[in-house]
Short mmCIF file of C-alpha atoms and ligand atoms in Angstrom, two decimals:
data_model
loop_
_atom_site.label_atom_id
_atom_site.label_comp_id
_atom_site.label_asym_id
_atom_site.label_seq_id
_atom_site.Cartn_x
_atom_site.Cartn_y
_atom_site.Cartn_z
CA MET A 1 1.42 -58.79 44.89
CA TYR A 2 1.49 -62.75 46.36
CA TYR A 3 2.90 -64.95 43.99
CA LYS A 4 2.87 -68.85 43.65
CA GLN A 5 4.94 -71.37 41.95
CA TYR A 6 3.15 -72.86 39.03
CA GLY A 7 2.94 -76.39 39.47
CA ASN A 8 6.52 -78.24 38.99
CA THR A 9 7.86 -75.62 36.44
CA ASP A 10 10.17 -72.61 37.68
CA MET A 11 7.31 -70.19 36.96
CA LYS A 12 6.36 -67.69 39.52
CA VAL A 13 2.92 -66.26 38.73
CA SER A 14 0.71 -63.75 40.67
CA ALA A 15 -1.81 -65.15 42.67
CA VAL A 16 -4.34 -63.35 41.09
CA GLY A 17 -4.51 -63.19 37.15
CA LEU A 18 -6.12 -61.20 34.52
CA GLY A 19 -9.01 -62.63 32.55
CA THR A 20 -9.15 -60.53 29.40
CA MET A 21 -12.68 -61.22 28.23
CA ARG A 22 -14.24 -58.40 30.00
CA TYR A 23 -12.43 -55.11 28.37
CA ASP A 24 -15.11 -52.77 28.01
CA GLU A 25 -17.98 -53.63 25.91
CA GLU A 26 -18.19 -49.83 24.11
CA ASP A 27 -14.63 -49.52 23.60
CA ILE A 28 -14.07 -52.87 21.98
CA LYS A 29 -17.31 -52.01 19.84
CA ALA A 30 -15.85 -48.52 18.87
CA GLY A 31 -12.65 -50.09 18.09
CA HIS A 32 -11.10 -48.45 20.71
CA LEU A 33 -8.13 -51.11 21.28
CA GLU A 34 -5.52 -49.16 22.61
CA LYS A 35 -7.39 -47.74 25.37
CA CYS A 36 -8.39 -51.41 26.19
CA ALA A 37 -5.04 -52.47 26.27
CA GLU A 38 -4.38 -49.84 29.13
CA ILE A 39 -6.27 -52.71 31.34
CA PRO A 40 -3.33 -55.29 31.08
CA LEU A 41 -0.52 -52.56 31.00
CA TYR A 42 -1.95 -51.19 34.51
CA ALA A 43 -2.46 -54.89 35.94
CA PHE A 44 1.46 -55.76 34.93
CA GLU A 45 2.12 -52.32 36.95
CA LYS A 46 0.50 -53.97 39.90
CA GLY A 47 2.46 -57.18 39.91
CA ILE A 48 0.04 -59.57 37.67
CA ASN A 49 2.00 -61.47 35.16
CA TYR A 50 -0.47 -64.17 34.11
CA TRP A 51 -2.52 -62.74 31.59
CA ASP A 52 -5.47 -65.40 30.43
CA THR A 53 -6.99 -64.75 26.84
CA ALA A 54 -8.50 -66.66 24.32
CA PRO A 55 -10.15 -66.58 20.64
CA PHE A 56 -13.74 -65.07 20.59
CA TYR A 57 -13.50 -63.06 23.87
CA CYS A 58 -14.78 -59.44 23.39
CA GLU A 59 -16.01 -60.32 19.70
CA ASP A 60 -12.92 -61.60 18.86
CA LYS A 61 -10.66 -58.80 19.94
CA SER A 62 -9.60 -60.01 23.40
CA GLU A 63 -6.14 -61.49 21.80
CA ILE A 64 -5.51 -58.08 19.94
CA VAL A 65 -5.90 -56.02 23.03
CA THR A 66 -3.82 -58.17 24.94
CA GLY A 67 -1.27 -58.53 22.12
CA ILE A 68 -1.26 -54.74 22.34
CA ALA A 69 -0.36 -54.65 25.81
CA LEU A 70 2.48 -57.49 25.51
CA SER A 71 4.29 -55.49 23.05
CA GLN A 72 5.07 -52.75 25.05
CA ILE A 73 6.57 -54.70 27.89
CA LYS A 74 9.28 -57.26 28.68
CA ARG A 75 7.99 -60.48 27.11
CA SER A 76 9.57 -62.87 29.52
CA GLU A 77 7.98 -60.88 32.41
CA VAL A 78 4.31 -61.75 31.65
CA TYR A 79 2.97 -65.32 31.02
CA VAL A 80 0.41 -65.26 28.38
CA THR A 81 -2.10 -67.99 27.47
CA SER A 82 -4.28 -68.67 24.95
CA LYS A 83 -7.01 -71.69 23.99
CA THR A 84 -7.97 -74.08 20.87
CA ASN A 85 -10.45 -76.80 20.29
CA LEU A 86 -11.68 -78.84 17.44
CA GLY A 87 -14.51 -75.97 17.79
CA THR A 88 -11.74 -73.29 17.01
CA ILE A 89 -9.53 -75.33 14.47
CA ASP A 90 -13.07 -75.37 12.61
CA ALA A 91 -11.75 -78.47 10.41
CA GLY A 92 -14.21 -81.02 11.65
CA ASP A 93 -13.18 -83.78 14.28
CA HIS A 94 -10.02 -84.76 12.20
CA PRO A 95 -7.79 -81.69 11.43
CA THR A 96 -4.66 -81.52 9.82
CA LYS A 97 -1.49 -80.18 11.74
CA GLU A 98 -1.63 -77.53 9.15
CA ASP A 99 -5.25 -76.66 10.27
CA PHE A 100 -4.13 -76.48 13.79
CA ARG A 101 -0.95 -74.30 13.34
CA ARG A 102 -3.03 -71.81 11.44
CA ARG A 103 -5.35 -71.50 14.19
CA LEU A 104 -2.03 -71.07 16.68
CA GLU A 105 -0.46 -68.67 14.19
CA ILE A 106 -3.57 -66.22 14.47
CA SER A 107 -3.09 -66.14 18.14
CA LEU A 108 0.63 -65.67 17.96
CA ASP A 109 0.28 -62.95 15.52
CA ARG A 110 -2.71 -61.53 17.41
CA LEU A 111 -0.64 -61.72 20.67
CA LYS A 112 2.62 -59.98 18.65
CA THR A 113 4.51 -62.89 20.33
CA ASP A 114 6.49 -65.68 19.37
CA TYR A 115 5.21 -67.83 22.05
CA ILE A 116 2.41 -68.79 23.88
CA ASP A 117 3.40 -69.63 27.71
CA PHE A 118 0.29 -71.77 28.47
CA TYR A 119 -1.64 -73.14 25.37
CA HIS A 120 -4.91 -74.55 26.34
CA MET A 121 -7.05 -77.60 25.31
CA TRP A 122 -10.21 -75.75 25.57
CA CYS A 123 -13.36 -76.33 27.38
CA MET A 124 -13.30 -80.25 27.77
CA LEU A 125 -17.21 -80.61 28.91
CA SER A 126 -16.80 -84.41 29.47
CA LEU A 127 -14.31 -87.36 29.07
CA GLU A 128 -15.77 -88.52 25.96
CA SER A 129 -14.74 -84.84 24.24
CA TRP A 130 -11.27 -85.17 26.23
CA GLU A 131 -10.68 -88.24 24.48
CA LYS A 132 -11.65 -87.21 21.22
CA HIS A 133 -9.47 -84.12 21.53
CA MET A 134 -6.42 -86.24 22.62
CA ASP A 135 -7.03 -88.30 19.16
CA ALA A 136 -7.11 -85.52 17.09
CA VAL A 137 -5.05 -82.65 18.27
CA TYR A 138 -3.15 -83.58 21.39
CA GLY A 139 0.25 -84.70 19.16
CA PHE A 140 -0.08 -81.19 17.49
CA PHE A 141 0.24 -79.48 20.77
CA GLU A 142 3.54 -81.66 21.19
CA ASP A 143 4.94 -80.73 18.01
CA ALA A 144 3.98 -76.93 18.50
CA LYS A 145 5.82 -77.42 22.29
CA ARG A 146 8.90 -79.12 20.35
CA GLU A 147 8.94 -75.86 18.17
CA GLY A 148 9.24 -73.70 20.97
CA LEU A 149 5.87 -71.89 20.04
CA ILE A 150 4.04 -73.07 23.08
CA ARG A 151 5.86 -73.65 26.32
CA ASN A 152 3.33 -75.73 28.33
CA ILE A 153 0.26 -77.61 27.42
CA VAL A 154 -2.29 -77.13 29.95
CA PHE A 155 -6.30 -78.29 29.54
CA SER A 156 -9.64 -76.21 30.56
CA SER A 157 -12.60 -78.16 32.10
CA HIS A 158 -16.12 -78.00 33.25
CA MET A 159 -15.67 -81.69 34.25
CA GLN A 160 -16.63 -82.97 37.60
CA GLY A 161 -14.25 -84.00 40.04
CA ASN A 162 -13.78 -87.53 39.44
CA ASP A 163 -13.39 -87.05 35.91
CA ILE A 164 -10.80 -84.39 35.99
CA GLU A 165 -8.78 -86.88 38.29
CA THR A 166 -9.01 -89.18 35.20
CA VAL A 167 -7.58 -86.29 32.90
CA VAL A 168 -4.93 -85.37 35.42
CA ALA A 169 -3.98 -89.05 36.05
CA SER A 170 -3.16 -89.23 32.26
CA GLY A 171 0.21 -87.13 33.02
CA LYS A 172 -0.30 -85.42 29.98
CA PHE A 173 -0.83 -81.49 31.06
CA LYS A 174 1.25 -79.16 33.18
CA GLY A 175 -2.13 -77.49 34.39
CA MET A 176 -5.47 -76.79 34.11
CA LEU A 177 -7.97 -74.24 34.58
CA ILE A 178 -11.45 -74.90 36.08
CA GLY A 179 -14.17 -73.03 37.21
CA TYR A 180 -14.09 -72.73 41.22
CA ASN A 181 -15.81 -70.80 43.94
CA ALA A 182 -17.81 -70.35 47.50
CA LEU A 183 -20.43 -72.04 45.71
CA ASN A 184 -19.30 -75.15 43.87
CA TYR A 185 -15.88 -75.67 45.91
CA ARG A 186 -17.11 -78.93 47.57
CA PHE A 187 -17.63 -80.77 44.33
CA ARG A 188 -14.75 -79.62 42.55
CA GLN A 189 -12.17 -80.24 45.69
CA SER A 190 -10.93 -83.79 44.20
CA GLY A 191 -10.03 -82.34 40.92
CA ILE A 192 -7.83 -79.76 42.62
CA LYS A 193 -6.09 -81.74 45.09
CA ALA A 194 -5.40 -84.68 42.51
CA ALA A 195 -3.85 -81.96 39.96
CA TYR A 196 -1.59 -80.24 42.96
CA GLN A 197 -0.69 -83.80 44.27
CA ASN A 198 0.73 -84.67 40.45
CA GLY A 199 2.56 -80.99 40.30
CA MET A 200 0.16 -79.43 38.15
CA GLY A 201 -0.65 -75.86 38.48
CA VAL A 202 -4.26 -74.92 38.80
CA VAL A 203 -6.02 -71.84 37.60
CA VAL A 204 -9.31 -70.85 38.53
CA MET A 205 -11.74 -68.90 36.32
CA ASN A 206 -15.32 -67.84 37.53
CA PRO A 207 -14.27 -67.12 41.32
CA LEU A 208 -17.28 -65.04 42.03
CA GLY A 209 -19.70 -67.81 40.73
CA GLY A 210 -21.13 -66.30 37.38
CA GLY A 211 -21.73 -63.16 39.46
CA MET A 212 -24.01 -64.80 41.85
CA ILE A 213 -21.67 -63.95 44.81
CA PRO A 214 -21.72 -60.09 44.27
CA ALA A 215 -25.57 -60.15 43.41
CA ASN A 216 -26.44 -61.62 46.59
CA PRO A 217 -23.78 -59.88 49.36
CA ASP A 218 -25.93 -60.67 52.27
CA ALA A 219 -26.19 -64.22 51.75
CA PHE A 220 -22.22 -63.97 51.11
CA ALA A 221 -21.48 -62.06 54.07
CA TYR A 222 -19.94 -64.97 55.96
CA LEU A 223 -17.04 -64.70 53.58
CA ALA A 224 -16.10 -61.20 54.52
CA GLU A 225 -16.62 -61.48 58.51
CA GLY A 226 -14.05 -60.11 60.68
CA THR A 227 -12.19 -58.70 57.55
CA GLU A 228 -12.07 -55.36 56.06
CA PHE A 229 -12.48 -56.61 52.66
CA THR A 230 -15.66 -56.26 50.21
CA VAL A 231 -17.83 -59.70 49.52
CA PRO A 232 -16.45 -60.02 46.17
CA GLN A 233 -12.98 -59.19 47.39
CA ALA A 234 -13.45 -61.89 50.25
CA ALA A 235 -14.87 -64.48 47.40
CA LEU A 236 -11.60 -63.80 45.36
CA ARG A 237 -9.64 -64.20 48.26
CA PHE A 238 -11.54 -67.65 49.51
CA VAL A 239 -10.41 -69.31 46.13
CA ALA A 240 -6.94 -67.71 45.96
CA SER A 241 -5.94 -68.96 49.50
CA HIS A 242 -6.03 -72.49 48.67
CA LYS A 243 -2.89 -73.91 48.54
CA GLU A 244 -4.08 -76.38 45.71
CA ILE A 245 -4.73 -73.12 43.75
CA THR A 246 -2.12 -71.38 42.12
CA VAL A 247 -3.95 -68.55 40.07
CA THR A 248 -7.37 -66.98 40.65
CA LEU A 249 -8.42 -65.09 37.44
CA ALA A 250 -10.16 -62.01 37.85
CA GLY A 251 -11.77 -60.75 35.10
CA CYS A 252 -11.34 -56.54 34.94
CA THR A 253 -13.08 -53.88 32.78
CA THR A 254 -11.65 -51.09 34.91
CA LYS A 255 -8.32 -49.91 36.93
CA GLU A 256 -10.55 -50.12 40.21
CA HIS A 257 -11.16 -53.77 39.49
CA ILE A 258 -7.62 -54.50 39.37
CA ASP A 259 -7.15 -52.43 42.52
CA ASP A 260 -9.58 -54.65 44.52
CA ALA A 261 -8.50 -57.71 43.02
CA VAL A 262 -4.89 -56.67 43.89
CA LYS A 263 -6.27 -56.08 47.33
CA ALA A 264 -8.31 -59.33 47.69
CA VAL A 265 -4.82 -60.90 47.97
CA GLU A 266 -2.81 -58.95 50.30
CA ASN A 267 -1.15 -60.85 52.65
CA LEU A 268 -2.45 -63.70 51.37
CA GLU A 269 -2.49 -66.91 53.77
CA GLU A 270 -2.61 -70.44 52.05
CA LYS A 271 -4.32 -73.18 53.53
CA PRO A 272 -5.01 -76.84 52.27
CA ALA A 273 -8.76 -77.06 50.46
CA SER A 274 -9.51 -79.48 53.40
CA GLU A 275 -8.87 -77.00 56.10
CA ILE A 276 -10.97 -74.25 54.00
CA ALA A 277 -14.00 -76.85 53.62
CA LYS A 278 -14.07 -77.31 57.58
CA GLU A 279 -13.70 -73.87 58.14
CA TYR A 280 -16.68 -72.91 56.30
CA GLU A 281 -18.62 -75.84 56.95
CA GLY A 282 -22.29 -75.07 58.37
CA ARG A 283 -21.62 -71.22 58.05
CA GLY A 284 -23.79 -68.71 55.82
CA VAL A 285 -26.62 -70.05 53.23
CA ALA A 286 -26.74 -73.88 52.85
CA LEU A 287 -24.35 -73.75 49.59
CA ASN A 288 -24.91 -77.18 48.85
CA ASN A 289 -28.45 -76.83 48.13
CA LEU A 290 -27.81 -73.97 45.42
CA CYS A 291 -27.48 -74.87 41.67
CA THR A 292 -24.01 -73.87 40.64
CA GLY A 293 -24.99 -73.74 37.23
CA CYS A 294 -22.82 -76.49 35.96
CA SER A 295 -25.37 -77.80 33.27
CA TYR A 296 -24.51 -81.58 34.11
CA CYS A 297 -28.37 -82.05 33.91
CA LYS A 298 -28.55 -81.55 30.24
CA GLY A 299 -30.41 -84.20 27.75
CA CYS A 300 -34.27 -83.63 29.79
CA PRO A 301 -36.61 -85.79 28.03
CA SER A 302 -38.98 -82.88 27.94
CA GLU A 303 -36.55 -80.45 26.95
CA ILE A 304 -36.73 -78.41 30.40
CA PRO A 305 -33.93 -75.97 30.82
CA ILE A 306 -33.06 -77.30 34.12
CA PRO A 307 -30.15 -75.17 34.83
CA LYS A 308 -32.30 -72.13 34.31
CA TYR A 309 -35.10 -73.10 36.13
CA MET A 310 -32.39 -73.82 39.21
CA ASP A 311 -30.93 -70.61 39.09
CA ALA A 312 -34.34 -68.93 39.69
CA TYR A 313 -34.97 -71.53 42.40
CA ASN A 314 -31.67 -70.42 43.93
CA HIS A 315 -32.92 -67.09 44.24
CA LYS A 316 -35.53 -68.28 46.95
CA ILE A 317 -33.01 -69.73 48.89
CA LEU A 318 -30.65 -66.83 48.70
CA THR A 319 -33.60 -64.13 49.75
CA GLY A 320 -35.93 -66.22 51.40
CA ASP A 321 -38.63 -65.08 48.89
CA ALA A 322 -40.61 -67.47 46.70
CA LYS A 323 -41.56 -64.36 44.45
CA SER A 324 -38.05 -63.67 43.52
CA ILE A 325 -38.08 -67.33 41.38
CA THR A 326 -40.71 -65.92 39.12
CA ASP A 327 -39.05 -62.50 39.17
CA ARG A 328 -35.82 -64.32 38.07
CA MET A 329 -37.75 -66.28 35.43
CA ASP A 330 -39.66 -63.49 33.76
CA ASN A 331 -36.99 -60.83 34.24
CA HIS A 332 -33.54 -62.61 33.53
CA TRP A 333 -34.22 -65.66 31.61
CA GLY A 334 -37.32 -65.23 30.06
CA ILE A 335 -38.83 -68.92 30.79
CA LYS A 336 -42.31 -69.83 31.82
CA GLN A 337 -44.11 -71.58 34.77
CA GLU A 338 -45.88 -73.77 32.54
CA LYS A 339 -42.67 -75.51 31.11
CA ALA A 340 -41.83 -76.67 34.62
CA LYS A 341 -45.30 -78.57 34.50
CA GLU A 342 -43.71 -80.88 31.84
CA CYS A 343 -41.41 -83.00 33.91
CA ILE A 344 -42.54 -86.38 33.66
CA ALA A 345 -40.17 -87.44 37.04
CA CYS A 346 -37.94 -89.66 34.81
CA GLY A 347 -35.09 -88.80 37.26
CA LYS A 348 -32.52 -88.79 34.73
CA CYS A 349 -31.40 -84.97 36.00
CA GLU A 350 -31.39 -86.08 39.82
CA GLU A 351 -28.89 -88.79 38.70
CA GLN A 352 -26.50 -86.36 36.82
CA CYS A 353 -26.63 -83.73 39.40
CA THR A 354 -23.48 -82.73 40.76
CA GLN A 355 -25.17 -81.26 43.72
CA HIS A 356 -27.88 -83.96 44.17
CA LEU A 357 -30.61 -81.48 43.91
CA PRO A 358 -34.07 -82.35 44.58
CA ILE A 359 -34.94 -81.20 40.91
CA ILE A 360 -38.08 -82.74 40.36
CA ASP A 361 -39.52 -81.33 43.93
CA ARG A 362 -38.07 -77.92 42.78
CA LEU A 363 -40.07 -77.93 39.54
CA LYS A 364 -42.95 -79.05 41.07
CA GLU A 365 -42.73 -76.06 43.63
CA ILE A 366 -42.10 -73.55 40.67
CA ALA A 367 -45.38 -74.99 38.48
CA ALA A 368 -47.40 -74.72 41.46
CA LEU A 369 -46.39 -71.02 42.20
S1 SF4 B 1 -37.06 -85.49 35.94
FE1 SF4 B 1 -38.17 -83.95 34.97
S2 SF4 B 1 -36.33 -82.52 34.84
FE2 SF4 B 1 -35.66 -84.09 35.14
S3 SF4 B 1 -35.06 -85.13 33.32
FE3 SF4 B 1 -36.73 -86.31 33.91
S4 SF4 B 1 -38.31 -85.10 32.70
FE4 SF4 B 1 -36.55 -83.50 32.68
S1 SF4 B 2 -29.22 -78.97 38.47
FE1 SF4 B 2 -27.46 -79.62 39.19
S2 SF4 B 2 -26.32 -80.42 37.47
FE2 SF4 B 2 -28.10 -78.98 37.09
S3 SF4 B 2 -26.88 -77.16 36.64
FE3 SF4 B 2 -27.77 -77.12 38.68
S4 SF4 B 2 -26.09 -78.25 40.06
FE4 SF4 B 2 -25.52 -78.54 37.83
#
């Protein structure tokens, strides 16, 4: 396993981390939690010492499964995370310290541990939401840290580059968790660079673009060119090879998934993000033309679910076949072509689009199919 230093801490973490939101669905439903716990234990055997969990993952069983595994190994040999926000505390916009503690203690109990290594201010979608959380709960995070219940305060976010830079500049966090992959890396690079320069750890979720990369192996074959890796392995390696990125999370259901992820970072060579961007410039499909599903284009006055239509349009770019748009709309999203005609071309979504996509034209094209 290849290890990296987590920001300016003394923690050495595996370049690949275990995402625990994909334990086997049937086993979870049947209550076979000991069986699910074989996954983190196998990951540990393979050198994966960073396990990322949260309330609500896997029908709210992920922390329990992870705790079963954690209690079977030496606690200090694994770094475990969990997460909270106003939604999970569920006590309105101004929870008390006790409300916060109740949520944290549930995670500690389930994880069968006295402390959590990285506790996330979870899912900050905008600067506004982040500011609200800073006012409402950051002080409680600090109290928990002083009491030794959490070791590092970190955040997870779907914000854009510039907004992430603002959070990074606050100096309040040891690290962050963000979505980053071969689809969206251009608009996320400034955020990871800022975090790295500020001595923060950077953990990446969604390295396979929400399944879009493995689902379109031909379009992403360039990532694996000249290597012995499969496309998903190459996509994972693409992310992990960024010098600015500390841990790349791989959601694993089976032991084979773990083997795949471990292979993806064998003899890893780290490079700065700017060098990687240069290396991939102009290769493969025109990635900047793809919708990344980031959902910043929300608030359409005609209530058009834009990310769904743009995801369907992605399929035309990836396959070259216009019919794949309607297939995706019908079979995956269950959305109608007619709705696309309701666009009044106000331009609001295009102003917000992180990829600067011609959304209005694409909706017109979809409406005319
Ligand atoms: S341009 Fe069309 S799709 Fe975009 S926000 Fe306005 S009405 Fe909605
Ligand atoms: S259309 Fe643009 S803003 Fe909306 S989800 Fe896609 S990439 Fe994000």
